[in-house]
Each structure stands twice: as structure tokens, then as C-alpha cells.
Short mmCIF file of C-alpha atoms in Angstrom, two decimals:
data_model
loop_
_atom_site.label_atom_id
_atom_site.label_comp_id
_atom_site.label_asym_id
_atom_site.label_seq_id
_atom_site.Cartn_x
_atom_site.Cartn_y
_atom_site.Cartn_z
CA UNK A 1 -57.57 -62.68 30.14
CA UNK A 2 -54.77 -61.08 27.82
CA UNK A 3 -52.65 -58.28 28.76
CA UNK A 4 -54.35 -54.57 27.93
CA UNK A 5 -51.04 -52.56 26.80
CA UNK A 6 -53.51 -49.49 27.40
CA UNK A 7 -53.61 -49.79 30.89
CA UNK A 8 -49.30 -48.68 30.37
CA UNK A 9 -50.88 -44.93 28.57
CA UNK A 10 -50.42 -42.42 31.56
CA UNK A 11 -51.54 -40.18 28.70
CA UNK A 12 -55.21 -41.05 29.20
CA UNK A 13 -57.86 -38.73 26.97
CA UNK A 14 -60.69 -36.67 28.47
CA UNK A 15 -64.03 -36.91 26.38
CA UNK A 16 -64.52 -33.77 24.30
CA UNK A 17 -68.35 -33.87 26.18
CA UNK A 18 -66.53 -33.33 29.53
CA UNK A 19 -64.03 -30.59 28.78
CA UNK A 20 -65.01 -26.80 29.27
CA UNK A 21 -63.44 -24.03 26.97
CA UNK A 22 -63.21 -20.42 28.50
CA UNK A 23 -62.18 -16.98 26.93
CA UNK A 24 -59.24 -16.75 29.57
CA UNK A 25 -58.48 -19.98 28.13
CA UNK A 26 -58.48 -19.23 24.70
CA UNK A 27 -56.33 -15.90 25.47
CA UNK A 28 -53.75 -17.73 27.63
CA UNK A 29 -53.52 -20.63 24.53
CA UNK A 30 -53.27 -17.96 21.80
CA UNK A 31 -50.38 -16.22 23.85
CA UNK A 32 -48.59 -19.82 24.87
CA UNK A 33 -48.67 -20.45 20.80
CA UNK A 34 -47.33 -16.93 19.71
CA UNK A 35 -44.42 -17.04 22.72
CA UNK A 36 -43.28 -20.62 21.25
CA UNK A 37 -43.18 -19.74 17.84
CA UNK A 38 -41.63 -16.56 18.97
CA UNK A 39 -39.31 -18.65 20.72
CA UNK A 40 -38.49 -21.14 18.46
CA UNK A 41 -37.71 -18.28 15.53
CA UNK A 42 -34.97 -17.13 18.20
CA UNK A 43 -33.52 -20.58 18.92
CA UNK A 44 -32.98 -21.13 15.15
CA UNK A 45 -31.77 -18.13 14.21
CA UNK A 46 -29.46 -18.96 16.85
CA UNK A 47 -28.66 -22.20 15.55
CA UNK A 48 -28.48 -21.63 11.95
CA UNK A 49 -25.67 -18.67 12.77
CA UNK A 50 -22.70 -20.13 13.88
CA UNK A 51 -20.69 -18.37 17.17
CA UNK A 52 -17.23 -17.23 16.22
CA UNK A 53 -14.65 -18.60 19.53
CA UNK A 54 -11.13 -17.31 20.02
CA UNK A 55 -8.38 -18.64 21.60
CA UNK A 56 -4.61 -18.22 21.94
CA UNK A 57 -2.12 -20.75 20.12
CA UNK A 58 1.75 -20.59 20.52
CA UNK A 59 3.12 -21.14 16.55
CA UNK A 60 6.15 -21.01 15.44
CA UNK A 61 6.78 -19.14 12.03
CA UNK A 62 7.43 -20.63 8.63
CA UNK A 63 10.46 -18.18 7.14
CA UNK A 64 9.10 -19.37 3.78
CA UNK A 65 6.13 -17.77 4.10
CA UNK A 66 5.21 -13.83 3.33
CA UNK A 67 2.98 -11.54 4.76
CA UNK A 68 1.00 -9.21 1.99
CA UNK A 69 0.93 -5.43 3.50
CA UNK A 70 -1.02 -2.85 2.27
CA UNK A 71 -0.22 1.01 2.73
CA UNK A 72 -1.90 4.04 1.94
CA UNK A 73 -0.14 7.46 2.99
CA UNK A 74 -0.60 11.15 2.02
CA UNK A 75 1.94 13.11 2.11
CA UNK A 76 0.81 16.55 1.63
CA UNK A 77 4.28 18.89 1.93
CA UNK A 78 6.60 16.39 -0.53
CA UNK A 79 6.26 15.87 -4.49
CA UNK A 80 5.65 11.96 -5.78
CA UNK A 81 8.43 12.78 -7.96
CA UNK A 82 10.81 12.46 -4.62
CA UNK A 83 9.20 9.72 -2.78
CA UNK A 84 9.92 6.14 -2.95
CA UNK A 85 9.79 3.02 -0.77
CA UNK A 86 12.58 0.83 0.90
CA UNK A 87 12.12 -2.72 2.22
CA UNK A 88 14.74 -4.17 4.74
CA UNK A 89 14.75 -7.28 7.03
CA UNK A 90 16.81 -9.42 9.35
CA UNK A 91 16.93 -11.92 6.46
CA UNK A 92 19.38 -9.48 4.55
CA UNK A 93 16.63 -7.93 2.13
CA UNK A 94 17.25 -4.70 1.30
CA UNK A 95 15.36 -3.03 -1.47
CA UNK A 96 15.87 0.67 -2.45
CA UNK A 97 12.75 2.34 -4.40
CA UNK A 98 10.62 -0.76 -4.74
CA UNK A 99 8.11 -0.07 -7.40
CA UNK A 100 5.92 -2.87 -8.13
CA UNK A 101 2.16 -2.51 -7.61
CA UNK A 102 2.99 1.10 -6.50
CA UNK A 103 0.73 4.00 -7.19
CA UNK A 104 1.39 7.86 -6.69
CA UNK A 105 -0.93 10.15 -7.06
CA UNK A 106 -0.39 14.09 -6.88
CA UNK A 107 -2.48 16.63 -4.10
CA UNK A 108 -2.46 19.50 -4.98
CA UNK A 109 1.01 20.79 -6.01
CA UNK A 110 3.03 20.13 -3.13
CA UNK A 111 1.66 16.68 -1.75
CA UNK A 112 1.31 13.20 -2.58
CA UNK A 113 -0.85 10.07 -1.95
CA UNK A 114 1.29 7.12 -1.96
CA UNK A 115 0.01 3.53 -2.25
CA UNK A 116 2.13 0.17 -2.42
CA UNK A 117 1.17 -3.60 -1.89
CA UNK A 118 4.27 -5.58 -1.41
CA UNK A 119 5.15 -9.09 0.76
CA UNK A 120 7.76 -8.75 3.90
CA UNK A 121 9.27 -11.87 5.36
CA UNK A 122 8.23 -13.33 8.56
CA UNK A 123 11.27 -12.03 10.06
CA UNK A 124 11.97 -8.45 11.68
CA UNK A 125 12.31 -5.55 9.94
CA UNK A 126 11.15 -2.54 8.72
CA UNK A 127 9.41 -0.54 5.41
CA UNK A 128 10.05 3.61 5.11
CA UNK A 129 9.27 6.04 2.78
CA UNK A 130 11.91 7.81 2.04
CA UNK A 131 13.99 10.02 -1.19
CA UNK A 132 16.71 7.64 -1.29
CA UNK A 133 15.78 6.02 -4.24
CA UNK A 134 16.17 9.73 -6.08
CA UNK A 135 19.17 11.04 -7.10
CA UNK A 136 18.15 14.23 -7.20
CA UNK A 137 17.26 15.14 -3.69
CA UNK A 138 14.30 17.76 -2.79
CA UNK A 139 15.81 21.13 -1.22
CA UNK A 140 13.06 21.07 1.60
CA UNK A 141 12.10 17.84 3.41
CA UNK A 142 8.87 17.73 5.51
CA UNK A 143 6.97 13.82 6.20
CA UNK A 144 3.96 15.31 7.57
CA UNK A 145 1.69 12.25 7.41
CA UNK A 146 -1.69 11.06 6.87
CA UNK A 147 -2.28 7.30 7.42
CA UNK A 148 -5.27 5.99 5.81
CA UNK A 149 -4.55 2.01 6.11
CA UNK A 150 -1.44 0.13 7.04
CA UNK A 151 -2.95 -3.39 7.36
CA UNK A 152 -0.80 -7.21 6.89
CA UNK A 153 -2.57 -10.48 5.69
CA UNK A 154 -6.26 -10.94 4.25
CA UNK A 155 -9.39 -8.83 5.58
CA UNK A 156 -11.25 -10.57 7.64
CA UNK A 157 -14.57 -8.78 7.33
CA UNK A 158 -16.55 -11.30 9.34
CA UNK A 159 -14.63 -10.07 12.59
CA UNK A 160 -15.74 -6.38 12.08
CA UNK A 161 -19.85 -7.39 11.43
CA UNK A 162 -19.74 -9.44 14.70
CA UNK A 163 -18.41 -5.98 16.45
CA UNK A 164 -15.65 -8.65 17.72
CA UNK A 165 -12.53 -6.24 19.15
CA UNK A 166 -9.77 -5.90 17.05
CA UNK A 167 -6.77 -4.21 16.28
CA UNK A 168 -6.39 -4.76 12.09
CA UNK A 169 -5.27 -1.27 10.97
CA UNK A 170 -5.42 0.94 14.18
CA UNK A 171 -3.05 3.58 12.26
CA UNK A 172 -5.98 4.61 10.36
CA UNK A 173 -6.79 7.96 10.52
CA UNK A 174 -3.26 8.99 12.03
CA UNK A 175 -2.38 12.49 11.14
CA UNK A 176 0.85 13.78 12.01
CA UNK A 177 1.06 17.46 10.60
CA UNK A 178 2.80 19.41 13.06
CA UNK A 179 6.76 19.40 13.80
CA UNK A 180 9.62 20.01 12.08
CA UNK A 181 10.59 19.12 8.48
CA UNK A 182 13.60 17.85 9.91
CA UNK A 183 12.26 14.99 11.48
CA UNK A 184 11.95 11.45 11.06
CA UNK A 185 8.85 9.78 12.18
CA UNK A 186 8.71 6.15 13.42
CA UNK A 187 6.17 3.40 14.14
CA UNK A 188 7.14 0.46 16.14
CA UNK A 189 4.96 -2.53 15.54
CA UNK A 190 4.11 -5.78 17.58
CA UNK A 191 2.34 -8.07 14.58
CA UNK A 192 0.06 -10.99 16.01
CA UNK A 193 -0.88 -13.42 13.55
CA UNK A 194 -4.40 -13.89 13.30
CA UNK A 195 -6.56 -16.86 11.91
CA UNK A 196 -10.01 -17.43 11.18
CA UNK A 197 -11.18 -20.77 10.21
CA UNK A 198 -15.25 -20.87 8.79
CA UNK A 199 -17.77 -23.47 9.50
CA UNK A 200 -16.96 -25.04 6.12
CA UNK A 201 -13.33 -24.80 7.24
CA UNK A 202 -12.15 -22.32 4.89
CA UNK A 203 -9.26 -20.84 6.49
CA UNK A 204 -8.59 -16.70 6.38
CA UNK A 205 -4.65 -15.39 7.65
CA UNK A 206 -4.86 -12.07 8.83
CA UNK A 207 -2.34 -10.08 11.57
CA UNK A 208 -3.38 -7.63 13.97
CA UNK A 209 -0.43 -5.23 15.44
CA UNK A 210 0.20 -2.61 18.21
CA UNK A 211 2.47 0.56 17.68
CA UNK A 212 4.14 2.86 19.31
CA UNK A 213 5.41 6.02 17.81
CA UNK A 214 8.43 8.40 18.32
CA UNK A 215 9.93 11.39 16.21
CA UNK A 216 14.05 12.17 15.74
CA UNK A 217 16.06 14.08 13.51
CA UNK A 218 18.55 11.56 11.80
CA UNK A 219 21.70 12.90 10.24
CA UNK A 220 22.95 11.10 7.33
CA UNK A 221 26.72 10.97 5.26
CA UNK A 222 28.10 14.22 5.63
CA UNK A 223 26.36 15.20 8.75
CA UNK A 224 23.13 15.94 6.13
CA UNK A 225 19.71 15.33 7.71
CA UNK A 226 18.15 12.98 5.21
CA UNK A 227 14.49 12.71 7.84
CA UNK A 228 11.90 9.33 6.67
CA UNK A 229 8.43 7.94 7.20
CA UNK A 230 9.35 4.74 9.08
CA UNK A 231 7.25 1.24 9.81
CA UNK A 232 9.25 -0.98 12.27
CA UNK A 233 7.73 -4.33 13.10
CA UNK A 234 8.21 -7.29 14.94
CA UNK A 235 6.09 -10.57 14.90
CA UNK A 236 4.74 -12.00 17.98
CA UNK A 237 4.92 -15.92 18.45
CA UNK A 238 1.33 -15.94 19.94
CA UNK A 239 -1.14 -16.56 17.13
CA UNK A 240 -5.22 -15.24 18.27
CA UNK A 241 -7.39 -18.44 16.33
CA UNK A 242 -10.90 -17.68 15.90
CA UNK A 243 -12.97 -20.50 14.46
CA UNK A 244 -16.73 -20.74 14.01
CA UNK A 245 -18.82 -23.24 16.56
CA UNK A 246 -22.52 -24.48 15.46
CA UNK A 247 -23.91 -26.33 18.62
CA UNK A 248 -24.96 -29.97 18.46
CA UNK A 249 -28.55 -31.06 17.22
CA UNK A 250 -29.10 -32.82 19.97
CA UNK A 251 -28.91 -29.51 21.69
CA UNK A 252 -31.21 -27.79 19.77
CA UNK A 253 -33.87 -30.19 19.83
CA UNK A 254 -33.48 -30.85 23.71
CA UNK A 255 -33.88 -26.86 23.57
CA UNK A 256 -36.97 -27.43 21.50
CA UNK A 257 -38.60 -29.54 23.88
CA UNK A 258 -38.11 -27.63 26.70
CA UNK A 259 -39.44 -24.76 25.26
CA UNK A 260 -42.84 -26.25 24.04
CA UNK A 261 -42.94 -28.60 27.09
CA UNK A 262 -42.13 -25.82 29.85
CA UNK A 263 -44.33 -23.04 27.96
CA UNK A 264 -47.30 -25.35 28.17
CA UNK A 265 -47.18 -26.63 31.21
CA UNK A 266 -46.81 -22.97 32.92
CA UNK A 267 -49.58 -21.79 30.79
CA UNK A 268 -51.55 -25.13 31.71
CA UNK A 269 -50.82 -23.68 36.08
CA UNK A 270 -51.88 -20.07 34.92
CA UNK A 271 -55.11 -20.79 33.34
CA UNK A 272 -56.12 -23.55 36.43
CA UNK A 273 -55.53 -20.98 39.00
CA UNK A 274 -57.49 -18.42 36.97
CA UNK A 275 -60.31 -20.79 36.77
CA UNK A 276 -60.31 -22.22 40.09
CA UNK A 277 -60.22 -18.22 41.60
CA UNK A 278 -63.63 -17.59 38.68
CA UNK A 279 -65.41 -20.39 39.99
CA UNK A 280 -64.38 -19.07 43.92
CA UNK A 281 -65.87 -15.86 42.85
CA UNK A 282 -68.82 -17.30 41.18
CA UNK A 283 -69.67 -19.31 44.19
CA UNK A 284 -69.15 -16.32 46.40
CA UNK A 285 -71.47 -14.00 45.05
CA UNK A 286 -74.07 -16.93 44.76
CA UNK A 287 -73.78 -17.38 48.84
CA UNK A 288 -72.15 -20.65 48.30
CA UNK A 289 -68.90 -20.40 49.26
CA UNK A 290 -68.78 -22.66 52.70
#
């Protein structure tokens, strides 16, 4: 006699003729389908949609490369006529009245809404806005501020939709109205490089910063008080790398499993003990419970 590979199937069928189907049953098996499909709609979504990890990477700076800043600034108590911007570094840059990509647009009669896009070294330094560049100075000086964006590096908007903390352009919103006209006004930066690398491995540069601020009245040649809108900064050697993740398929499909195999096997446990505690019942009314 040959060997019966069925006698190996610890699957083995019940006949249709001996199986029973009851309403709890059909209930408990429409809510066991709806929870896995529910489930299983999660668990892709999840997979499909990458998580976004961070970590903290020592680099050292390449003084070849530039970092694009952006600025935005009203100025509501000094004509555009007198304002102009000044780049200097550590490097020896030193740039009086820089005017490329610069735009200045009038408030009012008095004020001013200055905007400038321009590249700083990775080295310290510092950007101001200042009347140096004129040579006809104003006869009142007041820097009352207004900071609508200083921000360094590409905009990463996939940070912001994941609510992920950050610090990209915390001067926004900065108003500074009060004071003196005499005074100079000064943010100190810390810049932290920032990277984000996509599933695809497209690769975003972006630099987050700290400040702290403090006001001074700053005499210039001749004992004049010449006061300034100034941006110090500093770069930090410690870069913050977020990259996106996608887990394994292995993972998913082991997740898979033990969703459709744990799901029916609990709902398999609820609807026996229902139907052994209905056929207690049943006997018990009947008198036939022993």
C-alpha cells in the first residue's frame, strides 16, 4: 500500500451537510471582514507613506559653498530712498549697498518694505541694513522693525505638513516698534545646517537657527550716532539629517498575516463561546441541563 500524502493535511474539511450557520455567526463574520479590511486600509496607508527619521551628524563645512538667505523687513519710520544692505564676513567680504535681486517698496510716506535674496559664505559674519551706502544721510534715524521672513537654504515644506518641530524662520512676525531712534538693533544667530534626503533620494539643504537679540546706541566717526538693523550669525558644526524610511515588505506582509490570522481566530473563540452558552440556555429551559 502506497503512501496517502493526505493523511500530512492537518487542514482537514468539514462536509457542508454537517456545518450549522447562525445569525450571531453571520454578525460576528460580517464584523471580522469589515475590521480586516479596515485594518488592512490602515497598514497600507502606513506603508505606502514613508516615516521621516532624524538624527544628528557632525560635518565639517565646505568654504566653497554658499548659503542662499532670504529677507523680508518693513521698515515703517525710514524712506527706501535711505536704506541699503551691507554684507561682511570672516572671509574678508565686505559689500556696501548690495543691490542685486533687491526690491523696495514704499508704505505709506515714511516707511519701507525691503526685500533682498543674496548668498553669505559658510563662514561668520553678519548682514545689516543700514544708510551707509547713501551719501546723503536722513536727518532722523529710527529702525523700528517688522520681520516677516529671515530664512537660509531651500524650504523644506515636507517638515512643516508632518507638524515635525522646527526652527526655519522663527523671526517671523518680530515687531520691534518701540525705543529710541537712536538705537541699533541686533540679532545673534546660531545656524544648524539641515538636510532632508526623500525616498527617491533627492536631497533638500535647508538651515534652521536660534537668535538672541539686544539693542545699543552705536556712535560712529565724529562721535555721530549712525544706529542699524543688524543679522549676526554663526554656523554650528552639528548638521540635524532627516531622511525618509519605508519599512521592509517582509514586514508588511508578516503584518498582513497577523492581522487576518489573529482577527479570525479571536472571532472563531467569540462566536464558539456564544454558541456553546445558546445551546446551555436552550437545554436549560428544555429541563435538560444535567
Amino acid at each position: 500500500m502506497g503512501f496517502d500524502i493526505k493523511r500530512m493535511d492537518i487542514y482537514r474539511k468539514v462536509p457542508k451537510d454537517l456545518t450549522q450557520p447562525t445569525t450571531t455567526g453571520a454578525i460576528i463574520s460580517i464584523c471580522c471582514c469589515v475590521f480586516i479590511a479596515l485594518m488592512l486600509f490602515v497598514e497600507l496607508l502606513w506603508f505606502i507613506s514613508p516615516d521621516i527619521k532624524s538624527e544628528l551628524i557632525i560635518e565639517n563645512a565646505d568654504p566653497t559653498d554658499r548659503i542662499p538667505v532670504r529677507i523680508n523687513v518693513s521698515i515703517p519710520r525710514m524712506k527706501c530712498e535711505f536704506l541699503g544692505i551691507d554684507i561682511q564676513d570672516d572671509q574678508g567680504r565686505h559689500e556696501v549697498g548690495f543691490v542685486e535681486n533687491t526690491v523696495k517698496t514704499p508704505i505709506g510716506d515714511e516707511g519701507c518694505l525691503f526685500e533682498a535674496k543674496f548668498h553669505i559664505n559658510k563662514v561668520p559674519g553678519n548682514f545689516h541694513l543700514s544708510t551707509h551706502s547713501v551719501d546723503i544721510q536722513p536727518d532722523n534715524y529710527d529702525f523700528a522693525h517688522e520681520i516677516h521672513e529671515i530664512s537660509f537654504g531651500s524650504k523644506i515644506r515636507k517638515i512643516s505638513s508632518k507638524n515635525i518641530r522646527s526652527s526655519f524662520n522663527p523671526l517671523k512676525g518680530r515687531s520691534k516698534t518701540d525705543g529710541t531712534g537712536l538705537e541699533s538693533h541686533e540679532y545673534i544667530m546660531r545656524i544648524v545646517p539641515t538636510t532632508y534626503e526623500d525616498i527617491s533620494g533627492t536631497k533638500l539643504v535647508a538651515y534652521q537657527y536660534t537668535y538672541a537679540y539686544r539693542s545699543h546706541i552705536s556712535f560712529g566717526h565724529g562721535g555721530r550716532v549712525i544706529p542699524a538693523l543688524w543679522f549676526r550669525y554663526d554656523l554650528n558644526p552639528i548638521t540635524v539629517r532627516y531622511h525618509e524610511e519605508r519599512p521592509p515588505i517582509y514586514h508588511f506582509l508578516t503584518t498582513v498575516c497577523a492581522i487576518v490570522g489573529g482577527t479570525f481566530t479571536v472571532a472563531g473563540i467569540i462566536d464558539s463561546c456564544i454558541f456553546t452558552a445558546t445551546e446551555i440556555f436552550k437545554k436549560f429551559e428544555l429541563g435538560k441541563l444535567t
